[in-house]
Amino acid sequence: MSRTVYVNGNYLPEEEATVSIFDRGFLFADGVYEVTSILDGKLVDFAGHAARLERSLTELDMQSPVSMEALLDIHRELVARNGIEQGMVYMQITRGSDGDRDFVFPDPETTKPSLVLFTQAKELVDTEAAQKGNRIISVEDIRWGRRDIKTVQLLYPSMAKMMARKAGADDAWLVQDGFVTEGTSNNAYIVKDGKIITRNLSSDILHGITRTAVLKFAREAQMKIEERPFTIDEAKAADEAFTTSASAFVMPVVSVDGATLGDGAPGPVARRLREIYIAEMRKAAI
Ligand code: PDD
């Protein structure tokens, strides 16, 4: 069945939705995005995503074409029109099109940003992946230096995911100067002797909205947390590991570069945090 999507002020059947071939998102990956999950037909942590979106836009000298309140209404309208109970809303803002190709940014007074949103229905809670856990390989992190900005330049993460699939694994962790930065589309964590270790925030990683919430819940549950870079050797020797993202919540990791963690099943910390996260977000979703 055809989805209803949103493009620059209009709700349209997906087949009728178009953007210009000169759109800078298409030509230069000159755009930012957010993925917000939907539980029980409601948005999870919209305020967190809106705050990060505003930061991404500011860092790139871009403006949102609509207010954050209007953006919330569009998200809700799309979820309702498509009858989504579980899944995601994808939202993208690009610098728009001035009808040509030029490295110089167009004048924002005359070239308006493009705003595109669509829904993706997906089971997020009862997934086989969460029951089995993910197998991870490590690959070099060769992305640009501003990973704290959520841009649509996702070619290398996509290639890294394919390297993982070709190696018979589920996903990849990216390694820079010997330390794990993050996963292809998630933040990375290991657990050793009851302590959760995850890379500290900087421009080396995306500041995950799920990360913020999960670390808060972990603290509230009296879990110990160390925010620092860790190596793949530490990950291979960890008791357990997991990733966080809006599209997979807390996802257990059961092996790293072929080394099985613990007994090879999702670990207790990851399982507990997943449960807490889903329960709390169900309560707070709007
Ligand atoms: N990815 N790190 C990277 C590189 C990501 O792409 C993502 C999210 C995260 C986790 O951020 P959050 O918890 O806010 O979802 C970390 C989204 C889900 C995606 O590209 O589909």
Coordinates of C-alpha atoms and ligand atoms in Angstrom, one line a residue:
M1 CA 0.0 0.0 0.0
S2 CA 1.3 3.4 -0.9
R3 CA 2.4 5.6 2.0
T4 CA 1.6 9.2 2.5
V5 CA 4.8 11.3 2.7
Y6 CA 5.5 14.9 3.3
V7 CA 7.4 17.2 0.9
N8 CA 7.7 21.0 1.4
G9 CA 4.3 21.7 2.8
N10 CA 2.3 18.9 1.0
Y11 CA 1.1 15.5 2.1
L12 CA 1.3 13.3 -1.0
P13 CA 1.2 9.6 -2.1
E14 CA 4.8 8.5 -2.2
E15 CA 4.7 8.0 -6.0
E16 CA 3.9 11.7 -6.5
A17 CA 6.5 13.1 -4.2
T18 CA 9.5 14.8 -5.9
V19 CA 12.4 17.0 -5.2
S20 CA 14.6 18.9 -7.7
I21 CA 17.6 17.2 -9.3
F22 CA 19.5 20.3 -8.3
D23 CA 18.6 19.8 -4.6
R24 CA 21.9 20.2 -2.6
G25 CA 21.0 17.1 -0.6
F26 CA 21.2 15.1 -3.8
L27 CA 24.3 16.9 -5.3
F28 CA 26.4 17.6 -2.1
A29 CA 24.8 15.6 0.7
D30 CA 24.2 19.1 2.0
G31 CA 21.5 18.2 4.5
V32 CA 20.7 16.9 8.0
Y33 CA 18.2 14.3 9.2
E34 CA 16.6 12.7 12.3
V35 CA 15.0 9.3 12.8
T36 CA 12.4 9.3 15.5
S37 CA 10.9 6.0 16.7
I38 CA 7.2 5.3 17.1
L39 CA 5.8 3.2 19.9
D40 CA 2.1 2.6 20.3
G41 CA 1.5 5.2 17.6
K42 CA 3.4 7.8 19.6
L43 CA 6.8 9.6 19.1
V44 CA 9.7 8.6 21.3
D45 CA 11.8 11.5 22.7
F46 CA 10.7 14.0 20.0
A47 CA 12.1 16.9 22.2
G48 CA 15.6 15.3 22.1
H49 CA 15.5 14.8 18.3
A50 CA 14.3 18.4 17.8
A51 CA 17.1 19.8 20.0
R52 CA 19.7 17.8 18.1
L53 CA 18.2 18.9 14.8
E54 CA 18.4 22.5 15.7
R55 CA 22.1 22.1 16.7
S56 CA 22.9 20.3 13.4
L57 CA 21.2 23.1 11.4
T58 CA 23.1 25.8 13.4
E59 CA 26.4 24.1 12.9
L60 CA 25.8 24.1 9.1
D61 CA 24.4 27.6 8.9
M62 CA 21.0 26.3 7.9
Q63 CA 17.5 27.2 9.0
S64 CA 14.5 25.0 9.5
P65 CA 11.8 25.9 7.1
V66 CA 9.2 25.3 9.9
S67 CA 9.1 25.7 13.6
M68 CA 9.8 22.7 15.9
E69 CA 6.1 22.8 17.0
A70 CA 5.0 22.6 13.3
L71 CA 7.5 19.8 12.8
L72 CA 6.0 17.9 15.7
D73 CA 2.5 18.3 14.1
I74 CA 3.8 17.0 10.7
H75 CA 5.4 14.0 12.4
R76 CA 2.1 13.2 14.2
E77 CA 0.0 13.8 11.1
L78 CA 2.1 11.4 9.1
V79 CA 2.0 8.7 11.8
A80 CA -1.8 9.0 11.9
R81 CA -2.3 9.1 8.1
N82 CA -0.2 6.0 7.7
G83 CA -1.6 4.2 10.8
I84 CA 1.8 3.4 12.2
E85 CA 1.9 1.7 15.6
Q86 CA 5.6 0.8 15.6
G87 CA 8.3 2.1 13.4
M88 CA 10.1 5.3 12.6
V89 CA 9.6 8.7 11.1
Y90 CA 12.5 9.8 8.9
M91 CA 12.9 13.6 8.5
Q92 CA 15.4 15.4 6.3
I93 CA 16.2 19.0 5.8
T94 CA 18.5 20.0 2.9
R95 CA 19.8 23.4 1.8
G96 CA 17.4 23.2 -1.1
S97 CA 17.9 24.0 -4.8
D98 CA 18.8 27.2 -6.5
G99 CA 18.4 25.5 -9.9
D100 CA 22.1 24.9 -10.6
R101 CA 25.2 23.3 -9.2
D102 CA 27.6 25.5 -7.2
F103 CA 29.9 24.8 -4.3
V104 CA 29.0 28.2 -2.8
F105 CA 26.0 28.0 -0.5
P106 CA 22.9 29.7 -2.2
D107 CA 21.5 32.8 -0.5
P108 CA 19.1 31.6 2.2
E109 CA 16.8 34.6 1.4
T110 CA 16.0 33.2 -2.0
T111 CA 16.7 29.5 -1.7
K112 CA 14.5 27.8 0.8
P113 CA 15.6 24.5 2.5
S114 CA 13.7 21.3 1.4
L115 CA 11.8 19.4 4.1
V116 CA 11.0 15.7 3.5
L117 CA 9.4 13.2 5.9
F118 CA 8.2 9.7 5.6
T119 CA 7.2 6.8 7.9
Q120 CA 8.7 3.3 8.0
A121 CA 6.6 0.6 9.7
K122 CA 8.9 -1.8 11.6
E123 CA 8.6 -4.1 14.6
L124 CA 10.9 -2.5 17.2
V125 CA 10.1 -4.4 20.5
D126 CA 9.8 -8.1 19.8
T127 CA 12.7 -8.6 17.3
E128 CA 14.7 -11.7 16.6
A129 CA 17.8 -9.5 16.4
A130 CA 17.3 -8.4 20.1
Q131 CA 16.8 -12.0 21.2
K132 CA 19.9 -13.3 19.4
G133 CA 22.1 -10.3 19.7
N134 CA 24.4 -8.8 16.9
R135 CA 27.7 -10.1 15.7
I136 CA 30.1 -7.2 15.1
I137 CA 33.2 -6.7 13.1
S138 CA 35.6 -3.8 13.4
V139 CA 36.5 -1.6 10.4
E140 CA 38.5 1.6 10.1
D141 CA 36.7 4.8 10.7
I142 CA 37.4 7.0 7.7
R143 CA 34.4 9.4 8.0
W144 CA 34.8 13.1 8.2
G145 CA 35.6 14.9 11.4
R146 CA 32.1 16.4 12.3
R147 CA 30.2 13.2 13.2
D148 CA 28.4 15.2 15.9
I149 CA 26.4 16.8 13.1
K150 CA 23.7 14.4 11.8
T151 CA 24.3 14.8 8.1
V152 CA 23.0 12.7 5.3
Q153 CA 26.5 11.7 4.2
L154 CA 26.0 8.0 5.0
L155 CA 28.0 6.3 2.2
Y156 CA 30.8 5.1 4.4
P157 CA 28.5 3.8 7.2
S158 CA 26.6 2.0 4.5
M159 CA 29.8 0.5 3.0
A160 CA 30.9 -0.6 6.5
K161 CA 27.5 -2.3 7.0
M162 CA 28.1 -4.2 3.7
M163 CA 31.6 -5.2 4.9
A164 CA 30.0 -6.7 8.0
R165 CA 27.4 -8.5 5.9
K166 CA 30.1 -9.9 3.5
A167 CA 32.0 -11.1 6.6
G168 CA 28.9 -12.9 7.8
A169 CA 28.3 -10.4 10.7
D170 CA 25.4 -8.1 11.4
D171 CA 27.1 -4.8 11.8
A172 CA 30.4 -2.9 12.1
W173 CA 32.1 -0.8 14.8
L174 CA 34.3 1.9 13.5
V175 CA 37.8 2.3 14.9
Q176 CA 40.0 5.4 14.8
D177 CA 43.5 5.5 16.2
G178 CA 42.9 2.2 17.9
F179 CA 39.7 3.2 19.7
V180 CA 36.1 2.4 18.8
T181 CA 34.2 5.6 17.9
E182 CA 30.7 4.1 17.3
G183 CA 28.7 1.7 15.2
T184 CA 27.6 2.3 11.6
S185 CA 24.3 3.7 12.8
N186 CA 24.4 3.4 16.6
N187 CA 26.5 4.2 19.7
A188 CA 28.7 1.4 21.1
Y189 CA 29.1 0.1 24.6
I190 CA 31.0 -2.7 26.4
V191 CA 30.3 -4.0 29.9
K192 CA 33.2 -5.2 32.1
D193 CA 33.0 -6.2 35.8
G194 CA 29.6 -4.5 36.0
K195 CA 30.8 -1.3 34.6
I196 CA 29.3 0.2 31.3
I197 CA 32.0 1.8 29.2
T198 CA 31.1 4.0 26.2
R199 CA 33.0 6.7 24.3
N200 CA 32.8 10.2 25.7
L201 CA 30.9 12.8 23.7
S202 CA 33.0 14.9 21.2
S203 CA 32.9 15.6 17.4
D204 CA 34.1 12.0 16.9
I205 CA 30.6 10.6 17.4
L206 CA 27.0 11.3 17.0
H207 CA 25.4 12.4 20.3
G208 CA 22.8 9.7 20.4
I209 CA 19.4 10.6 21.7
T210 CA 19.0 7.0 22.8
R211 CA 22.4 7.1 24.4
T212 CA 21.4 10.1 26.6
A213 CA 18.2 8.3 27.8
V214 CA 19.9 4.9 28.3
L215 CA 22.8 6.4 30.4
K216 CA 20.2 8.3 32.5
F217 CA 18.3 5.1 33.2
A218 CA 21.5 3.2 33.9
R219 CA 22.5 5.8 36.5
E220 CA 19.1 5.7 38.1
A221 CA 19.5 1.9 38.4
Q222 CA 22.8 2.5 40.2
M223 CA 24.9 1.1 37.4
K224 CA 28.4 2.2 37.0
I225 CA 29.3 4.2 33.9
E226 CA 32.7 5.2 32.4
E227 CA 32.6 7.6 29.5
R228 CA 35.9 7.0 27.7
P229 CA 37.3 5.5 24.5
F230 CA 37.8 1.7 24.5
T231 CA 39.7 -0.6 22.1
I232 CA 38.6 -3.7 20.1
D233 CA 40.8 -5.8 22.4
E234 CA 38.8 -4.6 25.4
A235 CA 35.6 -5.3 23.6
K236 CA 36.7 -8.8 22.8
A237 CA 37.5 -9.4 26.4
A238 CA 34.3 -7.7 27.7
D239 CA 31.6 -9.6 29.6
E240 CA 29.0 -8.2 27.3
A241 CA 28.4 -5.4 24.8
F242 CA 25.5 -3.5 23.2
T243 CA 24.6 -0.6 20.9
T244 CA 21.9 2.0 21.1
S245 CA 19.9 3.8 18.4
A246 CA 16.4 5.1 17.7
S247 CA 15.9 2.3 15.2
A248 CA 16.9 -0.6 17.4
F249 CA 16.8 0.8 21.0
V250 CA 19.3 -1.2 23.1
M251 CA 20.7 -4.0 20.9
P252 CA 22.8 -6.7 22.6
V253 CA 26.1 -7.6 20.9
V254 CA 27.3 -11.2 21.2
S255 CA 30.5 -11.3 19.3
V256 CA 33.3 -8.9 18.2
D257 CA 35.6 -9.8 15.4
G258 CA 34.8 -13.5 15.9
A259 CA 35.4 -13.5 19.7
T260 CA 32.3 -14.6 21.6
L261 CA 31.3 -12.4 24.6
G262 CA 30.2 -14.2 27.8
D263 CA 28.2 -17.3 26.9
G264 CA 27.3 -16.0 23.5
A265 CA 23.8 -14.9 24.4
P266 CA 22.6 -11.3 25.1
G267 CA 24.0 -10.2 28.5
P268 CA 22.0 -9.2 31.6
V269 CA 22.9 -5.5 31.5
A270 CA 21.9 -5.1 27.9
R271 CA 18.6 -7.0 28.4
R272 CA 17.8 -5.0 31.5
L273 CA 18.5 -1.7 29.9
R274 CA 16.5 -2.6 26.8
E275 CA 13.5 -3.5 29.1
I276 CA 13.8 -0.3 31.1
Y277 CA 14.2 1.8 28.0
I278 CA 11.2 0.4 26.2
A279 CA 9.0 0.6 29.4
E280 CA 10.0 4.2 30.2
M281 CA 9.7 5.4 26.6
R282 CA 6.3 3.9 26.3
K283 CA 5.3 6.0 29.2
A284 CA 6.9 9.2 27.9
A285 CA 6.0 8.9 24.2
I286 CA 3.8 11.7 22.9
Ligands
PDD1 N1 21.3 6.4 13.3 N2 25.7 7.0 15.7 C1 25.4 7.1 14.4 C2 26.5 7.2 13.5 C3 24.1 7.0 14.0 O1 23.8 7.1 12.7 C4 23.0 6.9 15.0 C5 21.6 6.9 14.6 C6 23.4 6.8 16.3 C7 22.4 6.7 17.4 O2 21.7 7.9 17.6 P1 20.2 7.9 18.1 O3 20.2 7.2 19.4 O4 19.9 9.4 18.3 O5 19.3 7.2 17.1 C8 24.7 6.9 16.7 C9 19.9 6.5 12.9 C10 19.0 5.6 13.7 C11 19.9 6.1 11.4 O6 20.7 6.6 10.7 O7 19.0 5.4 10.9

